[in-house]
mmCIF file of C-alpha atoms in Angstrom:
data_model
loop_
_atom_site.group_PDB
_atom_site.id
_atom_site.type_symbol
_atom_site.label_atom_id
_atom_site.label_comp_id
_atom_site.label_asym_id
_atom_site.label_seq_id
_atom_site.Cartn_x
_atom_site.Cartn_y
_atom_site.Cartn_z
ATOM 1 C CA MET A 1 -3.989 -4.559 15.957
ATOM 2 C CA SER A 2 -5.762 -6.510 18.653
ATOM 3 C CA ASP A 3 -8.332 -3.786 19.372
ATOM 4 C CA GLY A 4 -9.118 -2.566 15.859
ATOM 5 C CA LEU A 5 -7.898 -1.619 12.397
ATOM 6 C CA VAL A 6 -5.725 1.346 11.416
ATOM 7 C CA PHE A 7 -5.643 2.635 7.845
ATOM 8 C CA MET A 8 -3.414 5.293 6.298
ATOM 9 C CA SER A 9 -3.022 6.394 2.692
ATOM 10 C CA ASP A 10 -1.124 9.113 0.895
ATOM 11 C CA THR A 11 -2.815 11.366 -1.656
ATOM 12 C CA ARG A 12 -0.269 11.810 -4.450
ATOM 13 C CA THR A 13 -1.420 10.638 -7.865
ATOM 14 C CA ASN A 14 1.205 12.127 -10.198
ATOM 15 C CA ALA A 15 4.798 13.119 -9.613
ATOM 16 C CA GLY A 16 7.251 15.189 -11.589
ATOM 17 C CA LEU A 17 9.045 18.496 -11.463
ATOM 18 C CA ASP A 18 5.964 20.357 -12.677
ATOM 19 C CA ASN A 19 3.164 17.785 -12.369
ATOM 20 C CA ILE A 20 2.100 16.966 -8.820
ATOM 21 C CA SER A 21 -1.540 16.399 -7.900
ATOM 22 C CA THR A 22 -3.425 14.912 -4.970
ATOM 23 C CA PHE A 23 -6.542 12.777 -4.664
ATOM 24 C CA LYS A 24 -8.078 10.952 -1.721
ATOM 25 C CA LYS A 25 -7.391 7.217 -1.958
ATOM 26 C CA MET A 26 -9.499 6.152 1.029
ATOM 27 C CA LYS A 27 -13.251 5.519 0.974
ATOM 28 C CA ILE A 28 -15.406 4.667 4.006
ATOM 29 C CA TRP A 29 -18.888 3.142 3.908
ATOM 30 C CA GLU A 30 -20.996 2.961 7.050
ATOM 31 C CA LYS A 31 -24.359 1.565 8.080
ATOM 32 C CA PRO A 32 -24.339 2.505 11.781
ATOM 33 C CA HIS A 33 -24.435 -0.507 14.086
ATOM 34 C CA ASP A 34 -24.499 -2.853 11.083
ATOM 35 C CA ARG A 35 -21.229 -2.453 9.161
ATOM 36 C CA VAL A 36 -18.220 -0.183 8.631
ATOM 37 C CA MET A 37 -15.903 -0.732 5.658
ATOM 38 C CA THR A 38 -12.765 1.111 4.585
ATOM 39 C CA LEU A 39 -11.304 0.758 1.096
ATOM 40 C CA MET A 40 -7.859 2.033 0.071
ATOM 41 C CA SER A 41 -6.497 1.929 -3.460
ATOM 42 C CA ALA A 42 -3.268 2.175 -5.437
ATOM 43 C CA GLY A 43 -2.649 2.086 -9.165
ATOM 44 C CA ASN A 44 -4.547 3.609 -12.063
ATOM 45 C CA LEU A 45 -6.712 6.416 -10.658
ATOM 46 C CA ALA A 46 -9.386 6.142 -13.361
ATOM 47 C CA THR A 47 -9.749 2.443 -12.581
ATOM 48 C CA THR A 48 -10.050 2.886 -8.815
ATOM 49 C CA GLN A 49 -12.559 5.724 -9.125
ATOM 50 C CA ALA A 50 -14.627 3.710 -11.607
ATOM 51 C CA VAL A 51 -14.691 0.791 -9.171
ATOM 52 C CA ILE A 52 -15.858 2.990 -6.287
ATOM 53 C CA GLY A 53 -18.453 4.685 -8.467
ATOM 54 C CA LEU A 54 -19.834 1.378 -9.708
ATOM 55 C CA LEU A 55 -19.957 -0.066 -6.183
ATOM 56 C CA GLU A 56 -21.969 2.923 -5.002
ATOM 57 C CA GLU A 57 -24.330 2.872 -7.984
ATOM 58 C CA ARG A 58 -25.060 -0.816 -7.504
ATOM 59 C CA SER A 59 -25.623 -0.344 -3.783
ATOM 60 C CA LYS A 60 -28.331 2.268 -4.560
ATOM 61 C CA SER A 61 -30.011 0.364 -7.386
ATOM 62 C CA SER A 62 -33.581 -0.804 -6.800
ATOM 63 C CA LYS A 63 -33.117 -3.667 -9.282
ATOM 64 C CA LYS A 64 -30.813 -5.828 -7.221
ATOM 65 C CA LYS A 65 -30.254 -9.356 -8.447
ATOM 66 C CA THR A 66 -27.071 -9.869 -6.442
ATOM 67 C CA PRO A 67 -25.906 -8.519 -3.066
ATOM 68 C CA SER A 68 -24.167 -5.143 -2.942
ATOM 69 C CA ILE A 69 -21.473 -4.085 -0.504
ATOM 70 C CA LEU A 70 -24.238 -2.664 1.742
ATOM 71 C CA THR A 71 -26.374 -5.827 1.712
ATOM 72 C CA ALA A 72 -23.718 -8.569 1.615
ATOM 73 C CA SER A 73 -23.808 -10.930 4.576
ATOM 74 C CA SER A 74 -20.069 -11.048 5.323
ATOM 75 C CA MET A 75 -16.841 -9.132 4.799
ATOM 76 C CA PHE A 76 -15.646 -12.058 2.686
ATOM 77 C CA GLN A 77 -18.600 -11.540 0.371
ATOM 78 C CA VAL A 78 -17.844 -7.798 0.153
ATOM 79 C CA ALA A 79 -14.231 -8.583 -0.750
ATOM 80 C CA GLN A 80 -15.472 -10.865 -3.529
ATOM 81 C CA ILE A 81 -17.837 -8.173 -4.852
ATOM 82 C CA ILE A 82 -15.043 -5.596 -4.939
ATOM 83 C CA ALA A 83 -12.604 -8.045 -6.533
ATOM 84 C CA ASP A 84 -15.123 -8.911 -9.256
ATOM 85 C CA THR A 85 -15.865 -5.222 -9.875
ATOM 86 C CA LEU A 86 -12.167 -4.380 -10.105
ATOM 87 C CA GLN A 87 -11.538 -7.143 -12.625
ATOM 88 C CA GLU A 88 -14.634 -6.096 -14.587
ATOM 89 C CA ILE A 89 -13.412 -2.504 -14.909
ATOM 90 C CA ILE A 90 -9.867 -3.506 -15.858
ATOM 91 C CA GLN A 91 -11.039 -5.900 -18.557
ATOM 92 C CA LYS A 92 -13.513 -3.381 -19.957
ATOM 93 C CA ARG A 93 -10.863 -0.647 -20.195
ATOM 94 C CA ALA A 94 -8.293 -3.020 -21.665
ATOM 95 C CA ASN A 95 -10.622 -3.811 -24.556
ATOM 96 C CA ILE A 96 -10.749 -0.156 -25.610
ATOM 97 C CA GLY A 97 -7.892 1.319 -27.635
ATOM 98 C CA PRO A 98 -4.304 0.172 -27.999
ATOM 99 C CA ASN A 99 -3.388 0.185 -24.294
ATOM 100 C CA SER A 100 -2.677 -3.107 -22.587
ATOM 101 C CA GLU A 101 -4.530 -4.405 -19.544
ATOM 102 C CA GLU A 102 -1.412 -3.655 -17.477
ATOM 103 C CA SER A 103 -2.006 0.091 -17.899
ATOM 104 C CA PHE A 104 -5.307 -0.065 -16.030
ATOM 105 C CA LYS A 105 -4.279 -2.242 -13.086
ATOM 106 C CA ALA A 106 -5.002 -1.312 -9.488
ATOM 107 C CA THR A 107 -4.734 -2.974 -6.079
ATOM 108 C CA MET A 108 -6.981 -2.445 -3.068
ATOM 109 C CA ILE A 109 -7.095 -3.005 0.677
ATOM 110 C CA LEU A 110 -10.473 -3.641 2.298
ATOM 111 C CA GLY A 111 -11.020 -3.698 6.032
ATOM 112 C CA GLY A 112 -13.956 -3.461 8.372
ATOM 113 C CA GLN A 113 -16.565 -5.306 10.346
ATOM 114 C CA MET A 114 -20.159 -6.477 10.208
ATOM 115 C CA THR A 115 -22.457 -7.653 12.964
ATOM 116 C CA GLN A 116 -21.812 -11.228 14.066
ATOM 117 C CA GLU A 117 -18.254 -11.098 12.660
ATOM 118 C CA PRO A 118 -14.842 -9.997 13.929
ATOM 119 C CA SER A 119 -12.899 -7.219 12.197
ATOM 120 C CA ARG A 120 -11.368 -8.494 8.930
ATOM 121 C CA LEU A 121 -8.763 -7.223 6.485
ATOM 122 C CA PHE A 122 -8.247 -8.188 2.811
ATOM 123 C CA LEU A 123 -5.738 -7.476 0.052
ATOM 124 C CA ILE A 124 -7.448 -7.436 -3.351
ATOM 125 C CA TYR A 125 -5.401 -8.014 -6.512
ATOM 126 C CA PRO A 126 -6.178 -6.684 -10.011
ATOM 127 C CA GLU A 127 -6.597 -10.250 -11.262
ATOM 128 C CA GLY A 128 -9.792 -10.496 -9.204
ATOM 129 C CA ASN A 129 -8.506 -12.656 -6.358
ATOM 130 C CA PHE A 130 -7.718 -11.683 -2.765
ATOM 131 C CA ILE A 131 -6.174 -12.858 0.497
ATOM 132 C CA GLU A 132 -7.112 -12.209 4.124
ATOM 133 C CA ALA A 133 -4.826 -10.972 6.881
ATOM 134 C CA SER A 134 -3.709 -13.530 9.446
ATOM 135 C CA LYS A 135 -1.260 -13.892 12.320
ATOM 136 C CA ASP A 136 1.462 -14.610 9.750
ATOM 137 C CA SER A 137 0.474 -11.591 7.614
ATOM 138 C CA PRO A 138 -1.117 -9.113 10.054
ATOM 139 C CA PHE A 139 -0.925 -6.051 7.800
ATOM 140 C CA PHE A 140 -0.991 -5.152 4.114
ATOM 141 C CA GLN A 141 0.616 -2.462 1.957
ATOM 142 C CA ILE A 142 -0.079 -1.436 -1.614
ATOM 143 C CA GLY A 143 1.561 0.975 -4.015
ATOM 144 C CA GLU A 144 5.196 1.858 -3.310
ATOM 145 C CA VAL A 145 6.082 -0.546 -0.488
ATOM 146 C CA LYS A 146 9.801 -1.278 -0.577
ATOM 147 C CA TYR A 147 11.011 1.774 1.367
ATOM 148 C CA GLY A 148 8.478 1.793 4.183
ATOM 149 C CA ARG A 149 7.877 -1.925 4.659
ATOM 150 C CA PRO A 150 11.096 -2.650 6.624
ATOM 151 C CA ILE A 151 9.936 -0.155 9.265
ATOM 152 C CA LEU A 152 6.631 -1.982 9.703
ATOM 153 C CA VAL A 153 8.200 -5.442 9.705
ATOM 154 C CA ARG A 154 10.659 -4.502 12.449
ATOM 155 C CA ALA A 155 8.386 -2.436 14.686
ATOM 156 C CA TYR A 156 4.843 -3.779 14.263
ATOM 157 C CA HIS A 157 3.264 -5.533 17.226
ATOM 158 C CA PRO A 158 -0.395 -6.598 17.520
ATOM 159 C CA ASP A 159 -0.713 -4.851 20.883
ATOM 160 C CA LEU A 160 0.163 -1.423 19.512
ATOM 161 C CA GLY A 161 -2.280 1.262 20.584
ATOM 162 C CA PHE A 162 -3.804 3.763 18.172
ATOM 163 C CA LYS A 163 -1.294 6.531 18.899
ATOM 164 C CA ALA A 164 1.690 4.191 18.536
ATOM 165 C CA ALA A 165 0.264 2.717 15.322
ATOM 166 C CA ILE A 166 -0.216 6.167 13.762
ATOM 167 C CA LYS A 167 3.333 7.096 14.728
ATOM 168 C CA LEU A 168 4.661 3.888 13.155
ATOM 169 C CA LEU A 169 2.733 4.515 9.927
ATOM 170 C CA LEU A 170 4.013 8.089 9.721
ATOM 171 C CA VAL A 171 7.607 6.891 10.110
ATOM 172 C CA SER A 172 7.011 4.323 7.361
ATOM 173 C CA PHE A 173 5.527 6.947 5.023
ATOM 174 C CA ASP A 174 8.290 9.418 5.893
ATOM 175 C CA SER A 175 10.926 6.875 4.844
ATOM 176 C CA THR A 176 9.061 6.298 1.585
ATOM 177 C CA LEU A 177 8.436 9.889 0.553
ATOM 178 C CA LYS A 178 12.091 10.792 1.129
ATOM 179 C CA ALA A 179 13.080 8.157 -1.437
ATOM 180 C CA ASN A 180 10.242 8.290 -3.965
ATOM 181 C CA LEU A 181 8.404 11.271 -5.483
ATOM 182 C CA THR A 182 5.321 9.175 -6.247
ATOM 183 C CA VAL A 183 4.384 9.206 -2.539
ATOM 184 C CA GLY A 184 3.532 12.372 -0.653
ATOM 185 C CA ALA A 185 1.462 14.090 2.002
ATOM 186 C CA PRO A 186 -1.195 14.820 3.040
ATOM 187 C CA PHE A 187 -1.959 11.460 4.636
ATOM 188 C CA ASP A 188 -5.510 10.313 5.391
ATOM 189 C CA PHE A 189 -6.105 7.985 8.311
ATOM 190 C CA HIS A 190 -8.940 6.014 9.887
ATOM 191 C CA TYR A 191 -8.837 4.100 13.144
ATOM 192 C CA TYR A 192 -11.722 1.668 13.533
ATOM 193 C CA GLU A 193 -12.240 0.276 17.027
ATOM 194 C CA SER A 194 -13.515 -3.300 16.900
ATOM 195 C CA ASP A 195 -17.172 -3.986 17.754
ATOM 196 C CA THR A 196 -18.243 -0.323 17.649
ATOM 197 C CA LEU A 197 -19.736 -0.672 14.147
ATOM 198 C CA ILE A 198 -19.424 3.069 13.539
ATOM 199 C CA THR A 199 -16.746 5.104 11.773
ATOM 200 C CA GLY A 200 -13.886 5.777 14.156
ATOM 201 C CA HIS A 201 -11.207 8.447 14.321
ATOM 202 C CA THR A 202 -10.532 9.980 10.902
ATOM 203 C CA GLY A 203 -8.352 12.855 9.786
ATOM 204 C CA ARG A 204 -5.741 14.247 7.430
ATOM 205 C CA ILE A 205 -2.101 14.987 8.249
ATOM 206 C CA LYS A 206 -0.486 17.641 6.055
ATOM 207 C CA HIS A 207 3.209 17.829 5.176
ATOM 208 C CA ASP A 208 3.693 20.822 7.475
ATOM 209 C CA ASP A 209 1.826 19.327 10.436
ATOM 210 C CA PRO A 210 4.100 20.067 13.438
ATOM 211 C CA ARG A 211 3.544 16.576 14.857
ATOM 212 C CA PHE A 212 4.594 14.925 11.596
ATOM 213 C CA MET A 213 7.584 17.251 11.241
ATOM 214 C CA ALA A 214 8.690 16.411 14.792
ATOM 215 C CA ILE A 215 8.374 12.671 14.167
ATOM 216 C CA SER A 216 10.344 12.961 10.915
ATOM 217 C CA ALA A 217 13.151 14.959 12.520
ATOM 218 C CA SER A 218 13.301 12.729 15.603
ATOM 219 C CA TRP A 219 13.433 9.599 13.444
ATOM 220 C CA SER A 220 16.334 10.985 11.401
ATOM 221 C CA ASP A 221 18.230 11.898 14.582
ATOM 222 C CA ALA A 222 17.546 8.479 16.101
ATOM 223 C CA LEU A 223 18.899 6.721 13.000
ATOM 224 C CA LYS A 224 22.095 8.775 13.094
ATOM 225 C CA LYS A 225 22.600 8.035 16.791
ATOM 226 C CA ALA A 226 21.934 4.327 16.230
ATOM 227 C CA LEU A 227 24.468 4.237 13.382
ATOM 228 C CA ASN A 228 27.123 5.951 15.507
ATOM 229 C CA SER A 229 26.490 3.511 18.361
ATOM 230 C CA LEU A 230 27.134 0.399 16.252
ATOM 231 C CA PRO A 231 30.425 -1.504 16.799
ATOM 232 C CA GLU A 232 33.276 -0.444 14.536
ATOM 233 C CA PHE A 233 33.700 -2.639 11.469
#
């Protein structure tokens, strides 16, 4: 978005007829008027929580030989720190027991802003590398993407306002959760307004939120009407 960054994540970590649990997959760090950073994760929960825990421990350590996410001089440097930490955790876990490295993989999205920089957004891979959003790739998704991505590709526009962006993300998630049990509400969101350098609008949308239910029902009705309006084949 031209005026900021919008993040949304689901909270489902396991899915099955008798095994459904939730866990927050969004973490926000803030040094008011210096930096705001949002990290979202998908993949092995133990891996992602270990990464976040290690990042926080190293940011508090008094024996700092290298920059932490709270002292790094750029968002690019933060992305590199997180990528290195993610790869470190995956390799450490893979060397214990019979499980392969694949079992511990996770992917992350980092977005935010520091002083003297514009807002930036990164997709971090389990291999320890990452890419930055651009005009050609203005948004990122992780986890189960195939059901909700077509919605974003067709309807995204950089001039979307916050309310329109949240509505678009809810439609995308609604399309996904109807097709895949591994995705589910509640949904956490954060809207960061560029150049404020403070945490923006945050909240949680539950599955029975009347606004979400209205959007879901209206989207289903709109699809049916659009299908009926198509030329006969």
